């Protein structure tokens, strides 16, 4: 039986400072059973994971959750250790030696593929890459994004697909009011995009997106929304049987869109249903020049089945937005098929003192708030186990600091990050924008270490 005490608190490492990591730290702070100390690690110099690098730049309200996250990281029992990468700067064994419990909350950083011919042509990429680019993720900041396309296909019917389609359809003026990365704003200002095709393989009743996000297509300053009535047809009987309010409202909004007369805007967003990409067509230079789609019908189980009727859309860019996928961590069990760490209520299978929360625990679903309950479940399991955890031999902040210093890791603290945050906000204010994100790692460190 291990009795953690104020002079020997339970030391927990949280790997990943996105929503699930911060909610896990918060749940540890809020309980009163066991005294705790929490070190929250991130491989990036910045905290908040998907809130900073995934949430759409024009959804600033959603990002206000960072005020709560900052409060958690500011607690005296918590430290943020940014720019520390598991597998490079620290191993899973190092964590075992320094922490009584470890919670892996690394999210799902990769993406699923379409598995159709032509998927690797130039101009075909994942929404994950595109989102990382426009949100100023340091790994994507240097990417040259060719925006010469007049037609873009976005494959998928989730909220990420809507985010990407909306950002492509917005005017420079609209984007100016977002915190989109400066390099992306500059590129999108010169974008030649005229037609964005959102391709849903099933019907409106099966779409995964939510109504608030769908509605935004009716409010765009420079784009018409186009919906083909035949593709969203829902019988009166089926409509009456809809039990999910979001689905019902989605159908209502889509019907409104289908009834709209196009206003001759410079851009059009075509919300297409019951169509699947079957091939990306390339030009002589290996670039996408079209996408062949097949019309679908739904079988009894609601799955999309091809009808043998095809159409080619003239697009020069294809963004697949068919779901994120977790990536294995060195030294941590992984279920390759599901893209998650195998676990039971957050306890990693066949491991002691190792836990997981968020997308890497349950798969890439739900909104930011979903991670609160998910992390709470994991922390409850950890607290249940606390009396029987094997105490780590080197359980102190000083031992962790010494290890990272010996490995010459340039650790970014919360205070360091707040210097970058203040810089981004004040330079944003000067430019009449909410924030000017610094995207390149070198430039981030110039700001962070500039005061020295
Ligand atoms: P998602 O909601 O799971 O949507 C994935 C979409 O891809 C589904 O429509 C799916 O259709 C489709 N798909 C999968 N494989 C396909 C294929 N081979 N061909 C064509 N379509 C295919 O995933 P997401 O959009 O990446 O979002 C991830 C999570 O983040 C979601 O929970 C989402 O709500 C959340 N999120 C929320 C917001 C917000 O609140 N504003 C913003 C962004 C993301 P099927 O249904 O037919 O499989």
CSV table of C-alpha atoms and ligand atoms in Angstrom, one decimal:
chain,number,residue,atom,x,y,z
A,1,UNK,CA,0.0,0.0,0.0
A,2,UNK,CA,1.5,3.3,-1.1
A,3,UNK,CA,0.6,6.3,1.0
A,4,UNK,CA,1.2,9.5,-0.9
A,5,UNK,CA,1.5,12.5,1.4
A,6,UNK,CA,2.0,16.3,1.0
A,7,UNK,CA,5.8,15.8,1.4
A,8,UNK,CA,5.7,12.9,-1.1
A,9,UNK,CA,2.8,13.6,-3.4
A,10,UNK,CA,1.8,11.3,-6.2
A,11,UNK,CA,3.8,12.5,-9.2
A,12,UNK,CA,1.9,12.2,-12.5
A,13,UNK,CA,3.2,13.0,-16.0
A,14,UNK,CA,0.6,14.0,-18.6
A,15,UNK,CA,1.9,13.5,-22.1
A,16,UNK,CA,0.2,16.0,-24.4
A,17,UNK,CA,-1.2,19.4,-23.4
A,18,UNK,CA,-4.3,19.4,-25.6
A,19,UNK,CA,-7.8,19.4,-24.1
A,20,UNK,CA,-7.7,15.8,-22.8
A,21,UNK,CA,-4.3,16.4,-21.1
A,22,UNK,CA,-5.3,19.6,-19.5
A,23,UNK,CA,-8.7,18.1,-18.4
A,24,UNK,CA,-6.8,15.2,-16.9
A,25,UNK,CA,-4.5,17.5,-15.0
A,26,UNK,CA,-7.5,19.5,-13.9
A,27,UNK,CA,-9.3,16.4,-12.6
A,28,UNK,CA,-6.1,15.4,-10.6
A,29,UNK,CA,-6.0,18.9,-9.0
A,30,UNK,CA,-9.7,18.9,-8.2
A,31,UNK,CA,-9.8,15.6,-6.2
A,32,UNK,CA,-8.9,15.6,-2.5
A,33,UNK,CA,-8.0,12.0,-1.9
A,34,UNK,CA,-4.3,12.1,-2.8
A,35,UNK,CA,-1.8,15.0,-2.8
A,36,UNK,CA,-0.5,15.4,-6.4
A,37,UNK,CA,2.1,17.1,-8.5
A,38,UNK,CA,1.6,17.1,-12.3
A,39,UNK,CA,4.1,17.7,-15.1
A,40,UNK,CA,2.3,18.3,-18.4
A,41,UNK,CA,4.6,17.7,-21.4
A,42,UNK,CA,4.2,18.7,-25.0
A,43,UNK,CA,6.5,18.0,-28.0
A,44,UNK,CA,5.6,21.5,-29.2
A,45,UNK,CA,6.8,24.8,-27.5
A,46,UNK,CA,3.1,25.8,-27.2
A,47,UNK,CA,0.4,24.2,-25.1
A,48,UNK,CA,-3.3,23.5,-25.9
A,49,UNK,CA,-2.8,21.1,-28.8
A,50,UNK,CA,-5.9,21.0,-31.0
A,51,UNK,CA,-7.3,24.2,-29.5
A,52,UNK,CA,-4.4,26.1,-31.0
A,53,UNK,CA,-3.8,23.9,-34.1
A,54,UNK,CA,-7.1,22.2,-34.9
A,55,UNK,CA,-10.0,24.5,-34.1
A,56,UNK,CA,-10.8,26.7,-37.1
A,57,UNK,CA,-9.2,30.1,-37.0
A,58,UNK,CA,-12.6,31.8,-37.4
A,59,UNK,CA,-14.1,29.9,-34.4
A,60,UNK,CA,-12.5,32.2,-31.8
A,61,UNK,CA,-15.2,31.6,-29.2
A,62,UNK,CA,-14.3,27.9,-29.0
A,63,UNK,CA,-10.7,28.9,-28.3
A,64,UNK,CA,-11.7,30.9,-25.2
A,65,UNK,CA,-11.5,27.6,-23.3
A,66,UNK,CA,-7.7,28.4,-23.1
A,67,UNK,CA,-8.4,30.8,-20.2
A,68,UNK,CA,-9.4,27.7,-18.2
A,69,UNK,CA,-6.5,25.7,-19.5
A,70,UNK,CA,-4.1,28.5,-18.5
A,71,UNK,CA,-5.5,28.5,-15.0
A,72,UNK,CA,-4.8,24.7,-14.7
A,73,UNK,CA,-1.2,25.1,-15.9
A,74,UNK,CA,-0.7,28.0,-13.6
A,75,UNK,CA,-1.5,26.0,-10.5
A,76,UNK,CA,1.5,25.7,-8.2
A,77,UNK,CA,1.2,21.9,-8.3
A,78,UNK,CA,1.5,21.9,-12.1
A,79,UNK,CA,4.3,22.5,-14.5
A,80,UNK,CA,4.2,22.8,-18.3
A,81,UNK,CA,7.3,21.3,-20.0
A,82,UNK,CA,7.0,22.2,-23.7
A,83,UNK,CA,9.4,21.3,-26.5
A,84,UNK,CA,10.0,17.8,-24.9
A,85,UNK,CA,9.3,15.0,-27.2
A,86,UNK,CA,8.6,11.5,-26.1
A,87,UNK,CA,10.8,9.0,-28.0
A,88,UNK,CA,13.4,11.6,-28.6
A,89,UNK,CA,14.1,13.6,-25.4
A,90,UNK,CA,12.4,11.2,-23.0
A,91,UNK,CA,11.5,7.5,-23.2
A,92,UNK,CA,8.6,5.6,-21.7
A,93,UNK,CA,11.1,4.0,-19.3
A,94,UNK,CA,12.3,7.5,-18.2
A,95,UNK,CA,8.7,8.3,-17.4
A,96,UNK,CA,8.3,5.2,-15.3
A,97,UNK,CA,11.4,6.0,-13.4
A,98,UNK,CA,10.3,9.6,-12.6
A,99,UNK,CA,6.6,9.4,-12.2
A,100,UNK,CA,4.2,7.2,-10.1
A,101,UNK,CA,1.6,7.5,-12.9
A,102,UNK,CA,1.7,8.5,-16.6
A,103,UNK,CA,-1.3,9.6,-18.6
A,104,UNK,CA,-0.8,9.5,-22.4
A,105,UNK,CA,-3.1,12.2,-24.0
A,106,UNK,CA,-1.4,12.7,-27.4
A,107,UNK,CA,-4.5,12.8,-29.6
A,108,UNK,CA,-4.7,11.6,-33.1
A,109,UNK,CA,-2.2,13.4,-35.3
A,110,UNK,CA,-2.4,11.4,-38.5
A,111,UNK,CA,-5.3,10.9,-41.0
A,112,UNK,CA,-7.2,8.2,-42.7
A,113,UNK,CA,-6.8,7.6,-46.5
A,114,UNK,CA,-9.4,7.2,-49.2
A,115,UNK,CA,-7.6,4.3,-50.9
A,116,UNK,CA,-8.5,5.3,-54.4
A,117,UNK,CA,-6.2,5.6,-57.5
A,118,UNK,CA,-4.5,9.0,-57.8
A,119,UNK,CA,-4.6,9.8,-54.1
A,120,UNK,CA,-0.9,10.7,-54.1
A,121,UNK,CA,-1.0,13.1,-57.0
A,122,UNK,CA,0.2,16.7,-56.5
A,123,UNK,CA,-2.6,18.8,-55.1
A,124,UNK,CA,-4.1,15.9,-53.1
A,125,UNK,CA,-3.6,16.1,-49.4
A,126,UNK,CA,-5.2,15.5,-46.1
A,127,UNK,CA,-7.3,18.1,-44.4
A,128,UNK,CA,-5.0,17.5,-41.4
A,129,UNK,CA,-2.1,18.9,-43.4
A,130,UNK,CA,-4.2,21.8,-44.7
A,131,UNK,CA,-5.6,22.7,-41.2
A,132,UNK,CA,-2.0,22.5,-39.7
A,133,UNK,CA,-0.8,24.9,-42.4
A,134,UNK,CA,-3.5,27.5,-42.0
A,135,UNK,CA,-3.4,27.3,-38.2
A,136,UNK,CA,0.4,27.9,-38.2
A,137,UNK,CA,1.5,24.5,-36.8
A,138,UNK,CA,5.3,24.6,-36.8
A,139,UNK,CA,5.6,21.3,-38.6
A,140,UNK,CA,3.5,22.6,-41.5
A,141,UNK,CA,4.5,26.3,-41.5
A,142,UNK,CA,7.2,26.0,-44.2
A,143,UNK,CA,4.9,24.1,-46.5
A,144,UNK,CA,4.2,25.7,-49.9
A,145,UNK,CA,0.5,25.5,-50.4
A,146,UNK,CA,-0.4,25.9,-54.0
A,147,UNK,CA,-3.7,27.8,-54.3
A,148,UNK,CA,-3.9,28.1,-58.0
A,149,UNK,CA,-6.8,25.7,-58.0
A,150,UNK,CA,-10.2,27.0,-59.2
A,151,UNK,CA,-11.9,23.9,-58.1
A,152,UNK,CA,-11.3,22.1,-54.8
A,153,UNK,CA,-13.0,18.8,-53.6
A,154,UNK,CA,-13.3,18.3,-49.9
A,155,UNK,CA,-14.1,14.6,-49.1
A,156,UNK,CA,-16.0,13.9,-46.0
A,157,UNK,CA,-19.1,15.1,-44.1
A,158,UNK,CA,-17.7,15.9,-40.7
A,159,UNK,CA,-17.0,19.2,-39.0
A,160,UNK,CA,-13.4,19.2,-40.2
A,161,UNK,CA,-14.6,19.0,-43.8
A,162,UNK,CA,-16.9,22.0,-43.1
A,163,UNK,CA,-14.1,24.0,-41.5
A,164,UNK,CA,-11.8,23.4,-44.5
A,165,UNK,CA,-14.5,24.2,-47.1
A,166,UNK,CA,-15.5,27.4,-45.2
A,167,UNK,CA,-12.0,28.7,-44.9
A,168,UNK,CA,-11.5,28.2,-48.7
A,169,UNK,CA,-14.7,30.0,-49.4
A,170,UNK,CA,-14.2,33.0,-47.1
A,171,UNK,CA,-13.1,36.4,-48.4
A,172,UNK,CA,-9.8,38.0,-47.3
A,173,UNK,CA,-11.9,40.4,-45.2
A,174,UNK,CA,-13.6,37.6,-43.4
A,175,UNK,CA,-10.3,35.8,-42.7
A,176,UNK,CA,-8.7,39.0,-41.5
A,177,UNK,CA,-11.0,38.8,-38.4
A,178,UNK,CA,-9.8,35.3,-37.6
A,179,UNK,CA,-6.5,34.2,-36.1
A,180,UNK,CA,-5.4,32.4,-39.2
A,181,UNK,CA,-1.6,32.2,-39.6
A,182,UNK,CA,-0.2,35.3,-41.5
A,183,UNK,CA,1.4,33.1,-44.2
A,184,UNK,CA,-2.0,31.4,-44.8
A,185,UNK,CA,-3.9,34.6,-44.9
A,186,UNK,CA,-1.4,36.0,-47.5
A,187,UNK,CA,-1.7,32.9,-49.6
A,188,UNK,CA,-5.5,32.7,-49.4
A,189,UNK,CA,-5.8,36.4,-50.3
A,190,UNK,CA,-4.5,35.4,-53.7
A,191,UNK,CA,-6.5,32.2,-54.0
A,192,UNK,CA,-8.1,31.5,-57.3
A,193,UNK,CA,-10.7,29.2,-55.8
A,194,UNK,CA,-14.2,29.5,-57.4
A,195,UNK,CA,-15.9,26.2,-56.6
A,196,UNK,CA,-15.6,24.1,-53.5
A,197,UNK,CA,-17.3,20.7,-53.6
A,198,UNK,CA,-18.0,19.0,-50.3
A,199,UNK,CA,-18.5,15.3,-51.0
A,200,UNK,CA,-20.6,13.3,-48.6
A,201,UNK,CA,-20.7,9.6,-49.4
A,202,UNK,CA,-24.1,9.1,-47.6
A,203,UNK,CA,-27.2,11.3,-47.3
A,204,UNK,CA,-28.1,14.2,-45.0
A,205,UNK,CA,-29.4,11.9,-42.3
A,206,UNK,CA,-26.0,10.3,-41.9
A,207,UNK,CA,-23.8,13.4,-42.1
A,208,UNK,CA,-21.6,13.9,-39.0
A,209,UNK,CA,-21.4,17.7,-39.1
A,210,UNK,CA,-23.4,19.9,-36.7
A,211,UNK,CA,-26.0,22.5,-37.5
A,212,UNK,CA,-24.3,25.6,-36.3
A,213,UNK,CA,-21.3,24.8,-38.5
A,214,UNK,CA,-23.6,24.0,-41.5
A,215,UNK,CA,-25.5,27.3,-41.1
A,216,UNK,CA,-22.3,29.3,-41.6
A,217,UNK,CA,-22.4,28.5,-45.3
A,218,UNK,CA,-25.5,30.6,-45.6
A,219,UNK,CA,-23.7,33.6,-44.1
A,220,UNK,CA,-20.6,33.8,-46.3
A,221,UNK,CA,-19.8,37.2,-47.7
A,222,UNK,CA,-18.5,36.1,-51.1
A,223,UNK,CA,-19.9,32.6,-51.8
A,224,UNK,CA,-23.2,31.0,-52.7
A,225,UNK,CA,-24.1,27.7,-51.2
A,226,UNK,CA,-25.5,25.2,-53.7
A,227,UNK,CA,-27.5,22.1,-52.8
A,228,UNK,CA,-29.1,19.8,-55.3
A,229,UNK,CA,-32.7,19.0,-54.0
A,230,UNK,CA,-32.5,15.4,-55.4
A,231,UNK,CA,-29.5,14.6,-53.2
A,232,UNK,CA,-31.1,15.7,-50.0
A,233,UNK,CA,-34.5,14.2,-50.6
A,234,UNK,CA,-36.0,12.8,-47.3
A,235,UNK,CA,-39.5,11.4,-47.4
A,236,UNK,CA,-42.1,12.8,-45.0
A,237,UNK,CA,-42.1,9.5,-43.2
A,238,UNK,CA,-38.3,9.4,-42.8
A,239,UNK,CA,-38.4,13.1,-41.7
A,240,UNK,CA,-41.0,12.4,-39.0
A,241,UNK,CA,-38.9,9.4,-37.8
A,242,UNK,CA,-35.8,11.5,-37.2
A,243,UNK,CA,-35.1,11.3,-33.4
A,244,UNK,CA,-31.9,13.3,-33.4
A,245,UNK,CA,-32.5,17.0,-33.2
A,246,UNK,CA,-29.1,17.9,-34.8
A,247,UNK,CA,-30.0,15.7,-37.8
A,248,UNK,CA,-33.5,17.2,-38.1
A,249,UNK,CA,-32.1,20.8,-38.0
A,250,UNK,CA,-29.4,19.8,-40.6
A,251,UNK,CA,-32.1,18.6,-42.9
A,252,UNK,CA,-34.1,21.9,-42.4
A,253,UNK,CA,-31.0,24.0,-43.1
A,254,UNK,CA,-30.1,21.9,-46.2
A,255,UNK,CA,-33.7,22.4,-47.5
A,256,UNK,CA,-33.3,26.1,-47.0
A,257,UNK,CA,-30.1,26.1,-48.9
A,258,UNK,CA,-31.6,24.0,-51.8
A,259,UNK,CA,-34.4,26.5,-52.1
A,260,UNK,CA,-32.0,29.5,-52.4
A,261,UNK,CA,-31.5,31.3,-55.6
A,262,UNK,CA,-27.7,31.8,-56.2
A,263,UNK,CA,-26.7,35.4,-55.9
A,264,UNK,CA,-23.9,35.3,-58.5
A,265,UNK,CA,-21.2,35.4,-55.9
A,266,UNK,CA,-17.6,34.9,-57.0
A,267,UNK,CA,-17.4,31.6,-55.2
A,268,UNK,CA,-19.7,28.6,-54.8
A,269,UNK,CA,-19.8,25.9,-52.2
A,270,UNK,CA,-21.5,22.8,-53.5
A,271,UNK,CA,-22.7,20.5,-50.7
A,272,UNK,CA,-23.0,17.2,-52.5
A,273,UNK,CA,-24.5,14.0,-51.0
A,274,UNK,CA,-24.6,10.3,-51.9
A,275,UNK,CA,-21.3,10.6,-53.9
A,276,UNK,CA,-18.0,8.8,-53.4
A,277,UNK,CA,-14.6,9.6,-55.0
A,278,UNK,CA,-13.5,6.6,-57.1
A,279,UNK,CA,-10.4,8.1,-58.7
A,280,UNK,CA,-8.3,11.3,-58.8
A,281,UNK,CA,-7.4,12.1,-62.3
A,282,UNK,CA,-3.9,13.6,-63.0
A,283,UNK,CA,-2.5,15.8,-65.7
A,284,UNK,CA,0.8,15.2,-67.5
A,285,UNK,CA,2.6,17.0,-64.7
A,286,UNK,CA,1.3,14.6,-62.1
A,287,UNK,CA,-1.1,17.2,-60.6
A,288,UNK,CA,-4.8,16.6,-59.9
A,289,UNK,CA,-7.0,17.8,-62.7
A,290,UNK,CA,-10.3,16.2,-61.8
A,291,UNK,CA,-12.0,13.8,-59.4
A,292,UNK,CA,-14.3,11.0,-60.7
A,293,UNK,CA,-17.2,10.4,-58.3
A,294,UNK,CA,-19.8,7.7,-58.3
A,295,UNK,CA,-23.4,8.3,-57.2
A,296,UNK,CA,-24.4,6.1,-54.3
A,297,UNK,CA,-27.6,4.7,-52.8
A,298,UNK,CA,-28.0,3.5,-49.3
A,299,UNK,CA,-28.5,-0.1,-48.5
A,300,UNK,CA,-30.7,-1.4,-45.7
A,301,UNK,CA,-28.0,-0.8,-43.1
A,302,UNK,CA,-27.5,2.7,-44.3
A,303,UNK,CA,-24.2,2.0,-46.0
A,304,UNK,CA,-23.2,3.7,-49.3
A,305,UNK,CA,-23.4,1.5,-52.3
A,306,UNK,CA,-22.2,2.6,-55.8
A,307,UNK,CA,-24.9,2.9,-58.5
A,308,UNK,CA,-22.5,2.7,-61.5
A,309,UNK,CA,-23.3,6.3,-62.4
A,310,UNK,CA,-20.2,8.5,-62.6
A,311,UNK,CA,-19.4,12.2,-62.9
A,312,UNK,CA,-16.1,14.1,-63.2
A,313,UNK,CA,-15.7,17.3,-61.2
A,314,UNK,CA,-13.0,19.8,-62.5
A,315,UNK,CA,-10.8,20.2,-59.4
A,316,UNK,CA,-7.1,20.8,-59.1
A,317,UNK,CA,-7.0,20.2,-55.4
A,318,UNK,CA,-8.5,17.4,-53.2
A,319,UNK,CA,-8.5,17.5,-49.5
A,320,UNK,CA,-9.5,14.3,-47.8
A,321,UNK,CA,-11.3,14.9,-44.5
A,322,UNK,CA,-12.4,11.4,-43.6
A,323,UNK,CA,-11.2,11.2,-40.0
A,324,UNK,CA,-8.0,11.5,-38.0
A,325,UNK,CA,-5.9,8.5,-36.9
A,326,UNK,CA,-3.8,7.9,-33.8
A,327,UNK,CA,-0.1,7.3,-34.1
A,328,UNK,CA,1.9,4.7,-32.0
A,329,UNK,CA,4.2,6.0,-29.3
A,330,UNK,CA,7.5,4.3,-28.8
A,331,UNK,CA,7.4,1.9,-25.8
A,332,UNK,CA,3.6,2.2,-25.4
A,333,UNK,CA,1.1,-0.5,-26.5
A,334,UNK,CA,-0.9,0.4,-29.6
A,335,UNK,CA,-3.9,-1.0,-31.5
A,336,UNK,CA,-2.9,-0.4,-35.1
A,337,UNK,CA,-6.3,-1.2,-36.5
A,338,UNK,CA,-8.2,1.3,-34.3
A,339,UNK,CA,-5.4,3.8,-34.0
A,340,UNK,CA,-5.7,3.9,-30.2
A,341,UNK,CA,-3.8,2.7,-27.1
A,342,UNK,CA,-5.7,-0.4,-25.9
A,343,UNK,CA,-7.3,0.4,-22.5
A,344,UNK,CA,-10.1,-0.2,-20.2
A,345,UNK,CA,-11.7,3.0,-18.8
A,346,UNK,CA,-8.3,4.7,-19.4
A,347,UNK,CA,-6.1,2.0,-17.8
A,348,UNK,CA,-3.6,0.8,-20.4
A,349,UNK,CA,-4.0,-2.9,-20.8
A,350,UNK,CA,-1.3,-5.1,-19.2
A,351,UNK,CA,0.5,-2.0,-17.7
A,352,UNK,CA,0.6,-0.7,-14.2
A,353,UNK,CA,0.6,3.0,-13.5
A,354,UNK,CA,0.0,3.9,-17.2
A,355,UNK,CA,-3.2,5.5,-18.4
A,356,UNK,CA,-4.6,7.3,-21.4
A,357,UNK,CA,-7.3,9.8,-22.2
A,358,UNK,CA,-8.8,11.7,-25.2
A,359,UNK,CA,-8.6,10.7,-28.9
A,360,UNK,CA,-5.7,8.3,-28.4
A,361,UNK,CA,-7.9,6.5,-25.8
A,362,UNK,CA,-11.3,6.4,-27.6
A,363,UNK,CA,-10.7,7.5,-31.2
A,364,UNK,CA,-11.2,10.9,-32.9
A,365,UNK,CA,-14.7,11.8,-32.0
A,366,UNK,CA,-16.6,14.4,-30.0
A,367,UNK,CA,-16.1,18.1,-29.3
A,368,UNK,CA,-13.5,19.6,-26.9
A,369,UNK,CA,-15.8,19.3,-23.9
A,370,UNK,CA,-16.2,15.5,-24.5
A,371,UNK,CA,-12.7,15.2,-23.3
A,372,UNK,CA,-13.6,16.4,-19.8
A,373,UNK,CA,-15.7,13.4,-18.9
A,374,UNK,CA,-13.3,11.2,-20.8
A,375,UNK,CA,-10.3,12.4,-18.7
A,376,UNK,CA,-12.3,12.3,-15.5
A,377,UNK,CA,-13.0,8.6,-16.1
A,378,UNK,CA,-9.3,8.0,-16.6
A,379,UNK,CA,-8.3,9.9,-13.5
A,380,UNK,CA,-11.0,8.0,-11.4
A,381,UNK,CA,-9.3,4.8,-12.5
A,382,UNK,CA,-5.9,6.2,-11.5
A,383,UNK,CA,-7.1,7.3,-8.1
A,384,UNK,CA,-8.7,3.8,-7.5
A,385,UNK,CA,-5.2,2.3,-8.2
A,386,UNK,CA,-3.3,4.9,-6.3
A,387,UNK,CA,-2.9,2.9,-3.1
A,388,UNK,CA,-1.3,0.1,-5.1
A,389,UNK,CA,0.9,2.0,-7.4
A,390,UNK,CA,4.7,1.3,-7.3
A,391,UNK,CA,6.4,4.5,-6.2
A,392,UNK,CA,8.8,5.8,-8.8
A,393,UNK,CA,12.4,5.7,-7.7
A,394,UNK,CA,13.3,9.2,-8.9
A,395,UNK,CA,10.1,11.0,-8.1
A,396,UNK,CA,11.1,14.7,-8.0
A,397,UNK,CA,10.9,17.8,-10.1
A,398,UNK,CA,14.7,18.2,-9.7
A,399,UNK,CA,15.4,14.7,-11.0
A,400,UNK,CA,13.3,15.4,-14.2
A,401,UNK,CA,15.0,18.8,-14.6
A,402,UNK,CA,18.5,17.2,-14.3
A,403,UNK,CA,17.7,14.5,-16.8
A,404,UNK,CA,16.4,17.0,-19.4
A,405,UNK,CA,19.3,19.4,-18.8
A,406,UNK,CA,21.8,16.5,-19.2
A,407,UNK,CA,20.1,15.9,-22.6
A,408,UNK,CA,20.3,19.6,-23.5
A,409,UNK,CA,16.6,19.9,-24.0
A,410,UNK,CA,15.5,23.5,-24.3
A,411,UNK,CA,12.4,23.2,-22.2
A,412,UNK,CA,9.6,25.8,-22.6
A,413,UNK,CA,7.8,26.7,-19.4
A,414,UNK,CA,4.4,28.3,-19.1
A,415,UNK,CA,6.0,31.7,-18.4
A,416,UNK,CA,8.0,31.2,-21.6
A,417,UNK,CA,4.9,30.4,-23.6
A,418,UNK,CA,3.0,33.4,-22.1
A,419,UNK,CA,5.8,35.6,-23.5
A,420,UNK,CA,5.0,34.3,-26.9
A,421,UNK,CA,1.2,34.5,-26.3
A,422,UNK,CA,1.6,38.2,-25.3
A,423,UNK,CA,3.7,38.9,-28.3
A,424,UNK,CA,1.1,37.3,-30.6
A,425,UNK,CA,-1.7,39.2,-29.1
A,426,UNK,CA,0.0,42.6,-29.1
A,427,UNK,CA,1.3,42.2,-32.7
A,428,UNK,CA,-2.3,41.1,-33.6
A,429,UNK,CA,-3.7,44.2,-32.0
A,430,UNK,CA,-1.3,46.4,-33.9
A,431,UNK,CA,-2.4,44.8,-37.2
A,432,UNK,CA,-6.2,45.0,-36.3
A,433,UNK,CA,-6.3,41.2,-36.0
A,434,UNK,CA,-7.1,39.0,-33.0
A,435,UNK,CA,-3.6,37.4,-32.9
A,436,UNK,CA,-0.7,37.1,-35.2
A,437,UNK,CA,0.5,33.5,-34.8
A,438,UNK,CA,4.2,32.8,-34.9
A,439,UNK,CA,4.5,29.6,-36.8
A,440,UNK,CA,8.1,28.8,-37.3
A,441,UNK,CA,9.9,27.1,-34.3
A,442,UNK,CA,13.0,29.4,-34.7
A,443,UNK,CA,10.8,32.5,-34.6
A,444,UNK,CA,9.0,31.2,-31.6
A,445,UNK,CA,12.2,30.7,-29.7
A,446,UNK,CA,13.4,34.2,-30.8
A,447,UNK,CA,10.4,35.6,-29.0
A,448,UNK,CA,10.6,33.2,-26.0
A,449,UNK,CA,14.3,33.7,-25.4
A,450,UNK,CA,14.4,37.2,-26.7
A,451,UNK,CA,14.3,38.7,-23.2
A,452,UNK,CA,17.5,37.0,-22.1
B,1,LIG,P1,-15.9,12.7,-38.4
B,1,LIG,O1,-16.9,13.6,-37.7
B,1,LIG,O2,-15.8,11.3,-37.9
B,1,LIG,O3,-16.3,12.7,-40.0
B,1,LIG,C1,-15.6,11.9,-40.9
B,1,LIG,C2,-16.4,11.9,-42.2
B,1,LIG,O4,-15.6,11.2,-43.2
B,1,LIG,C3,-17.7,11.2,-42.1
B,1,LIG,O5,-18.7,11.9,-42.8
B,1,LIG,C4,-17.5,9.9,-42.8
B,1,LIG,O6,-18.6,9.3,-43.5
B,1,LIG,C5,-16.5,10.3,-43.9
B,1,LIG,N1,-15.7,9.2,-44.5
B,1,LIG,C6,-15.0,8.3,-43.8
B,1,LIG,N2,-14.4,7.5,-44.7
B,1,LIG,C7,-14.8,7.9,-45.9
B,1,LIG,C8,-14.5,7.5,-47.2
B,1,LIG,N3,-13.6,6.5,-47.5
B,1,LIG,N4,-15.0,8.2,-48.3
B,1,LIG,C9,-15.8,9.2,-48.1
B,1,LIG,N5,-16.2,9.7,-46.8
B,1,LIG,C10,-15.6,9.0,-45.8
B,1,LIG,O7,-14.5,13.4,-38.4
B,1,LIG,P2,-13.9,14.8,-38.5
B,1,LIG,O8,-14.6,15.7,-39.4
B,1,LIG,O9,-12.4,14.6,-38.7
B,1,LIG,O10,-14.0,15.4,-37.0
B,1,LIG,C11,-13.4,14.8,-35.9
B,1,LIG,C12,-14.1,15.2,-34.6
B,1,LIG,O11,-13.8,16.5,-34.3
B,1,LIG,C13,-15.6,15.1,-34.7
B,1,LIG,O12,-16.2,14.6,-33.5
B,1,LIG,C14,-16.1,16.5,-35.0
B,1,LIG,O13,-17.4,16.8,-34.6
B,1,LIG,C15,-15.0,17.3,-34.1
B,1,LIG,N6,-14.9,18.6,-34.6
B,1,LIG,C16,-15.8,19.6,-34.1
B,1,LIG,C17,-15.8,20.9,-34.6
B,1,LIG,C18,-16.7,21.9,-34.0
B,1,LIG,O14,-17.4,21.6,-33.0
B,1,LIG,N7,-16.9,23.0,-34.6
B,1,LIG,C19,-14.9,21.2,-35.6
B,1,LIG,C20,-14.0,20.3,-36.1
B,1,LIG,C21,-14.0,19.0,-35.6
B,1,LIG,P3,-19.4,8.1,-42.9
B,1,LIG,O15,-20.3,8.6,-41.8
B,1,LIG,O16,-20.1,7.6,-44.1
B,1,LIG,O17,-18.4,7.1,-42.4
